[in-house]
Every structure is written in structure tokens, then in C-alpha cells.
mmCIF file of C-alpha atoms in Angstrom:
data_model
loop_
_atom_site.group_PDB
_atom_site.id
_atom_site.type_symbol
_atom_site.label_atom_id
_atom_site.label_comp_id
_atom_site.label_asym_id
_atom_site.label_seq_id
_atom_site.Cartn_x
_atom_site.Cartn_y
_atom_site.Cartn_z
ATOM 1 C CA UNK A 1 90.365 -59.927 2.129
ATOM 2 C CA UNK A 2 88.368 -58.061 4.771
ATOM 3 C CA UNK A 3 84.821 -57.112 5.259
ATOM 4 C CA UNK A 4 82.800 -54.967 7.751
ATOM 5 C CA UNK A 5 79.179 -55.189 8.717
ATOM 6 C CA UNK A 6 77.146 -54.339 11.871
ATOM 7 C CA UNK A 7 80.115 -53.970 14.187
ATOM 8 C CA UNK A 8 81.838 -57.222 12.918
ATOM 9 C CA UNK A 9 85.038 -57.069 11.049
ATOM 10 C CA UNK A 10 86.206 -60.193 9.164
ATOM 11 C CA UNK A 11 89.727 -60.740 7.924
ATOM 12 C CA UNK A 12 90.673 -63.609 5.587
ATOM 13 C CA UNK A 13 94.035 -64.407 4.259
ATOM 14 C CA UNK A 14 95.387 -67.357 2.185
ATOM 15 C CA UNK A 15 99.012 -67.869 1.123
ATOM 16 C CA UNK A 16 100.452 -70.527 -0.945
ATOM 17 C CA UNK A 17 104.223 -71.028 -1.899
ATOM 18 C CA UNK A 18 106.192 -73.646 -3.642
ATOM 19 C CA UNK A 19 109.954 -74.420 -4.547
ATOM 20 C CA UNK A 20 111.574 -76.827 -6.832
ATOM 21 C CA UNK A 21 115.274 -77.560 -6.999
ATOM 22 C CA UNK A 22 117.353 -79.992 -9.071
ATOM 23 C CA UNK A 23 120.991 -80.753 -9.552
ATOM 24 C CA UNK A 24 123.240 -83.042 -11.445
ATOM 25 C CA UNK A 25 126.980 -83.746 -11.546
ATOM 26 C CA UNK A 26 129.161 -81.420 -13.676
ATOM 27 C CA UNK A 27 130.790 -84.544 -15.237
ATOM 28 C CA UNK A 28 129.084 -87.923 -15.604
ATOM 29 C CA UNK A 29 132.185 -89.900 -14.810
ATOM 30 C CA UNK A 30 133.525 -92.311 -12.306
ATOM 31 C CA UNK A 31 135.648 -90.659 -9.583
ATOM 32 C CA UNK A 32 139.039 -91.499 -8.290
ATOM 33 C CA UNK A 33 141.605 -90.737 -5.498
ATOM 34 C CA UNK A 34 145.274 -91.379 -5.304
ATOM 35 C CA UNK A 35 147.691 -91.160 -2.295
ATOM 36 C CA UNK A 36 150.756 -88.864 -3.017
ATOM 37 C CA UNK A 37 153.757 -88.817 -0.690
ATOM 38 C CA UNK A 38 156.112 -85.777 -0.506
ATOM 39 C CA UNK A 39 159.600 -85.433 0.779
ATOM 40 C CA UNK A 40 160.818 -81.912 1.969
ATOM 41 C CA UNK A 41 164.334 -80.568 2.062
ATOM 42 C CA UNK A 42 164.613 -80.555 5.822
ATOM 43 C CA UNK A 43 163.721 -84.303 5.887
ATOM 44 C CA UNK A 44 160.134 -84.041 6.704
ATOM 45 C CA UNK A 45 157.593 -86.108 4.666
ATOM 46 C CA UNK A 46 153.979 -85.555 3.975
ATOM 47 C CA UNK A 47 151.162 -87.569 2.629
ATOM 48 C CA UNK A 48 147.892 -86.185 0.950
ATOM 49 C CA UNK A 49 144.993 -87.668 -1.216
ATOM 50 C CA UNK A 50 144.391 -86.136 -4.658
ATOM 51 C CA UNK A 51 140.774 -86.664 -5.976
ATOM 52 C CA UNK A 52 139.847 -86.547 -9.795
ATOM 53 C CA UNK A 53 137.119 -87.641 -12.150
ATOM 54 C CA UNK A 54 133.370 -87.179 -11.524
ATOM 55 C CA UNK A 55 131.369 -86.140 -8.355
ATOM 56 C CA UNK A 56 130.800 -88.644 -5.643
ATOM 57 C CA UNK A 57 126.995 -88.005 -5.857
ATOM 58 C CA UNK A 58 124.385 -88.423 -8.494
ATOM 59 C CA UNK A 59 121.349 -86.290 -9.651
ATOM 60 C CA UNK A 60 119.212 -84.866 -6.783
ATOM 61 C CA UNK A 61 115.785 -83.310 -6.805
ATOM 62 C CA UNK A 62 113.506 -81.585 -4.093
ATOM 63 C CA UNK A 63 110.376 -79.925 -4.039
ATOM 64 C CA UNK A 64 108.363 -78.191 -1.242
ATOM 65 C CA UNK A 65 104.851 -76.871 -1.020
ATOM 66 C CA UNK A 66 103.176 -74.711 1.644
ATOM 67 C CA UNK A 67 99.621 -73.546 2.285
ATOM 68 C CA UNK A 68 98.396 -71.108 4.977
ATOM 69 C CA UNK A 69 94.787 -70.055 5.501
ATOM 70 C CA UNK A 70 93.905 -67.528 8.315
ATOM 71 C CA UNK A 71 90.407 -66.183 9.123
ATOM 72 C CA UNK A 72 89.702 -63.781 11.997
ATOM 73 C CA UNK A 73 86.376 -62.186 13.340
ATOM 74 C CA UNK A 74 86.573 -58.867 15.415
ATOM 75 C CA UNK A 75 83.482 -57.711 17.236
ATOM 76 C CA UNK A 76 83.408 -54.030 18.146
ATOM 77 C CA UNK A 77 81.248 -52.932 21.096
ATOM 78 C CA UNK A 78 78.981 -50.153 21.052
ATOM 79 C CA UNK A 79 81.321 -47.879 22.856
ATOM 80 C CA UNK A 80 84.159 -49.169 20.735
ATOM 81 C CA UNK A 81 86.183 -49.606 24.001
ATOM 82 C CA UNK A 82 86.460 -53.335 23.433
ATOM 83 C CA UNK A 83 87.421 -55.328 20.391
ATOM 84 C CA UNK A 84 86.851 -59.001 20.846
ATOM 85 C CA UNK A 85 88.785 -61.139 18.287
ATOM 86 C CA UNK A 86 88.375 -64.853 17.460
ATOM 87 C CA UNK A 87 90.512 -66.447 14.766
ATOM 88 C CA UNK A 88 91.425 -69.713 13.116
ATOM 89 C CA UNK A 89 94.297 -70.716 11.050
ATOM 90 C CA UNK A 90 95.552 -73.934 9.381
ATOM 91 C CA UNK A 91 99.057 -74.493 7.842
ATOM 92 C CA UNK A 92 100.272 -77.491 5.773
ATOM 93 C CA UNK A 93 103.802 -78.101 4.601
ATOM 94 C CA UNK A 94 104.866 -80.813 2.220
ATOM 95 C CA UNK A 95 108.565 -81.894 1.455
ATOM 96 C CA UNK A 96 109.950 -84.338 -0.851
ATOM 97 C CA UNK A 97 113.667 -85.035 -1.715
ATOM 98 C CA UNK A 98 115.236 -87.589 -3.937
ATOM 99 C CA UNK A 99 118.998 -88.251 -3.941
ATOM 100 C CA UNK A 100 120.882 -90.576 -6.166
ATOM 101 C CA UNK A 101 124.072 -92.506 -4.901
ATOM 102 C CA UNK A 102 127.340 -92.708 -6.664
ATOM 103 C CA UNK A 103 126.205 -94.581 -9.761
ATOM 104 C CA UNK A 104 129.611 -94.556 -11.550
ATOM 105 C CA UNK A 105 131.576 -95.539 -8.573
ATOM 106 C CA UNK A 106 134.940 -94.339 -7.114
ATOM 107 C CA UNK A 107 138.495 -95.962 -7.690
ATOM 108 C CA UNK A 108 141.137 -95.768 -5.035
ATOM 109 C CA UNK A 109 144.826 -95.856 -5.763
ATOM 110 C CA UNK A 110 147.613 -96.322 -3.229
ATOM 111 C CA UNK A 111 150.408 -94.696 -5.400
ATOM 112 C CA UNK A 112 150.876 -92.846 -8.589
ATOM 113 C CA UNK A 113 152.485 -95.986 -10.100
ATOM 114 C CA UNK A 114 149.274 -97.896 -9.487
ATOM 115 C CA UNK A 115 147.269 -95.102 -11.107
ATOM 116 C CA UNK A 116 149.706 -95.253 -14.153
ATOM 117 C CA UNK A 117 149.194 -98.920 -14.403
ATOM 118 C CA UNK A 118 145.445 -98.875 -13.607
ATOM 119 C CA UNK A 119 145.582 -101.097 -10.548
ATOM 120 C CA UNK A 120 143.098 -99.739 -8.099
ATOM 121 C CA UNK A 121 143.178 -100.998 -4.558
ATOM 122 C CA UNK A 122 139.372 -100.828 -4.228
ATOM 123 C CA UNK A 123 136.268 -99.766 -6.070
ATOM 124 C CA UNK A 124 133.011 -98.672 -4.317
ATOM 125 C CA UNK A 125 129.637 -97.828 -5.901
ATOM 126 C CA UNK A 126 126.294 -96.838 -4.399
ATOM 127 C CA UNK A 127 123.407 -97.822 -6.599
ATOM 128 C CA UNK A 128 120.511 -97.010 -4.098
ATOM 129 C CA UNK A 129 118.300 -93.993 -4.234
ATOM 130 C CA UNK A 130 117.449 -92.260 -1.063
ATOM 131 C CA UNK A 131 113.944 -90.622 -0.748
ATOM 132 C CA UNK A 132 112.816 -88.352 2.152
ATOM 133 C CA UNK A 133 109.161 -87.174 2.468
ATOM 134 C CA UNK A 134 107.571 -85.044 5.175
ATOM 135 C CA UNK A 135 104.157 -83.638 5.759
ATOM 136 C CA UNK A 136 102.865 -81.594 8.700
ATOM 137 C CA UNK A 137 99.806 -79.672 9.663
ATOM 138 C CA UNK A 138 99.360 -77.014 12.129
ATOM 139 C CA UNK A 139 95.897 -75.773 13.346
ATOM 140 C CA UNK A 140 95.574 -72.721 15.518
ATOM 141 C CA UNK A 141 92.724 -71.199 17.567
ATOM 142 C CA UNK A 142 92.831 -67.938 19.358
ATOM 143 C CA UNK A 143 90.490 -65.670 21.376
ATOM 144 C CA UNK A 144 91.456 -62.148 22.546
ATOM 145 C CA UNK A 145 90.152 -58.686 23.698
ATOM 146 C CA UNK A 146 91.687 -55.344 23.066
ATOM 147 C CA UNK A 147 90.324 -52.947 25.791
ATOM 148 C CA UNK A 148 90.818 -49.320 25.236
ATOM 149 C CA UNK A 149 91.055 -48.364 29.028
ATOM 150 C CA UNK A 150 91.620 -44.579 28.282
ATOM 151 C CA UNK A 151 92.709 -42.329 25.486
ATOM 152 C CA UNK A 152 96.416 -43.211 26.192
ATOM 153 C CA UNK A 153 96.242 -46.750 27.550
ATOM 154 C CA UNK A 154 95.253 -49.959 25.707
ATOM 155 C CA UNK A 155 95.259 -53.359 27.213
ATOM 156 C CA UNK A 156 95.505 -56.684 25.019
ATOM 157 C CA UNK A 157 94.801 -60.103 26.427
ATOM 158 C CA UNK A 158 94.003 -63.558 25.114
ATOM 159 C CA UNK A 159 94.799 -67.194 24.725
ATOM 160 C CA UNK A 160 96.001 -69.102 21.703
ATOM 161 C CA UNK A 161 95.862 -72.880 21.042
ATOM 162 C CA UNK A 162 98.157 -74.669 18.500
ATOM 163 C CA UNK A 163 97.886 -78.398 17.511
ATOM 164 C CA UNK A 164 100.737 -79.802 15.260
ATOM 165 C CA UNK A 165 100.633 -83.276 13.724
ATOM 166 C CA UNK A 166 103.051 -85.109 11.377
ATOM 167 C CA UNK A 167 101.744 -86.733 8.153
ATOM 168 C CA UNK A 168 104.572 -89.021 7.563
ATOM 169 C CA UNK A 169 105.720 -91.699 10.138
ATOM 170 C CA UNK A 170 109.080 -93.323 10.303
ATOM 171 C CA UNK A 171 109.379 -97.131 9.924
ATOM 172 C CA UNK A 172 109.043 -99.368 12.876
ATOM 173 C CA UNK A 173 112.256 -100.648 14.311
ATOM 174 C CA UNK A 174 111.933 -103.655 16.334
ATOM 175 C CA UNK A 175 115.348 -103.318 17.946
ATOM 176 C CA UNK A 176 114.767 -99.887 19.481
ATOM 177 C CA UNK A 177 111.172 -101.322 20.782
ATOM 178 C CA UNK A 178 112.727 -104.359 22.456
ATOM 179 C CA UNK A 179 115.721 -102.313 24.060
ATOM 180 C CA UNK A 180 113.843 -99.155 25.051
ATOM 181 C CA UNK A 181 110.078 -99.875 24.667
ATOM 182 C CA UNK A 182 109.525 -97.158 22.303
ATOM 183 C CA UNK A 183 107.515 -97.305 18.999
ATOM 184 C CA UNK A 184 109.474 -95.626 16.303
ATOM 185 C CA UNK A 185 106.519 -95.480 14.099
ATOM 186 C CA UNK A 186 104.374 -93.219 16.411
ATOM 187 C CA UNK A 187 104.848 -89.348 16.667
ATOM 188 C CA UNK A 188 102.505 -87.740 19.356
ATOM 189 C CA UNK A 189 100.632 -84.671 18.295
ATOM 190 C CA UNK A 190 101.867 -81.500 19.883
ATOM 191 C CA UNK A 191 99.436 -79.080 21.881
ATOM 192 C CA UNK A 192 100.510 -75.686 22.681
ATOM 193 C CA UNK A 193 98.861 -73.132 24.813
ATOM 194 C CA UNK A 194 100.209 -69.549 24.792
ATOM 195 C CA UNK A 195 98.498 -66.800 26.867
ATOM 196 C CA UNK A 196 98.809 -63.286 25.407
ATOM 197 C CA UNK A 197 98.964 -60.067 27.632
ATOM 198 C CA UNK A 198 100.161 -56.675 26.610
ATOM 199 C CA UNK A 199 99.896 -52.835 27.443
ATOM 200 C CA UNK A 200 100.312 -50.019 25.052
ATOM 201 C CA UNK A 201 100.554 -46.395 25.882
ATOM 202 C CA UNK A 202 100.190 -43.469 23.341
ATOM 203 C CA UNK A 203 101.758 -40.009 24.037
ATOM 204 C CA UNK A 204 99.550 -37.026 23.616
ATOM 205 C CA UNK A 205 101.010 -36.181 20.320
ATOM 206 C CA UNK A 206 99.893 -39.550 18.870
ATOM 207 C CA UNK A 207 96.308 -39.463 20.301
#
């Protein structure tokens, strides 16, 4: 959206995006592996592991959201040689992920004979669910000027400030704090300054 009145041009933009993904094992079965040895004609031997059954992971689901809003004012001088711009922007991102462990478990066999007799050497199973979440916000401000020095030369200059902040903090780890003196549940905000300088030249055919 844009509007113009009395030498002031206002441009506003808003954008929202989202995504959802989910997955599940092709077979909801326990997994297995067996060690198989091979003897070649030249006397060499080999050993490999064959895997069968279901997947080693369970269902998973993730979703993400993103929102960006930008607004900019541009003031044109009477001679139209200067275009002073002041803008603001805010961007928010949200992400969430959920992964389920190996609920059916995995059987490990040392030989094919053990597999035929159903004598597994070990059985492992993961019943916990891992969840990850993240939120971040970035706020930006900028001020600049476009100066038309002549019919062919235009000079741009300005400054932009960005502040980034995380919305989800990790858990406190007392071991890291005692050894290194660092708080794992603290994330400092990031401040960025970026100057902008540019010069453009237009040929006679493009004026």
C-alpha cells in the first residue's frame, strides 16, 4: 500500500507466511539388524550389517510462522533534488518441532543363526519425545537521503539500526556456570549499525 500527499510518500507493506510439515514411518514395526559375514574365493573375509523392519524414528511434526511489517516515509523537497526517507520494520519468526523417538525399539542379532532362533543380543528403545521451539524478533529503523546532484549523478546515504532478540531461552546449566562462569539461560540482544553510501550514474540515453 502506498499514498502521496503534499510532498510526502508513504509506503506500507505487510507479509505473512506459514508452513506445516509432518511425517510418519512407512511401517509401524520394530526394527532389527544382523551381522553377516562373507568369505571370498581369494581367502578374504568381509563383515556387514543388514537392517530390516521398521524405521528407527517415530512420527514428526514441525510448523513455522513468519510476519514482516515495513513502513517508510519519503519527503520530497520543493526542487525534488532531495528525497529524505525514514522507515521502520518489525519481523517475527516462530518455529516449533516435535520428534518422537524409536517407540517400537530395535533388536540386534550377532549372527543369522541367532536371528533364526530369535535370540537378540540387545534391544534398545527410545520413548521420549523431543520438542524444539524458537521465537525471534527483529526491529529495524533507518534514515537516508537520495540527492540528485545533477541530471546524471545521484548520491544515496543513510544509516540503519537493527535490534534482534530471541524469545525462547535455553535451560540453565549449573555445570557450565560453575566451570566457565556463563549463564546458559541468557542470550544478549544483538544491535547492528550499518551505514549506507552509494553513487549512481545515468547515461545520456537514460536521462
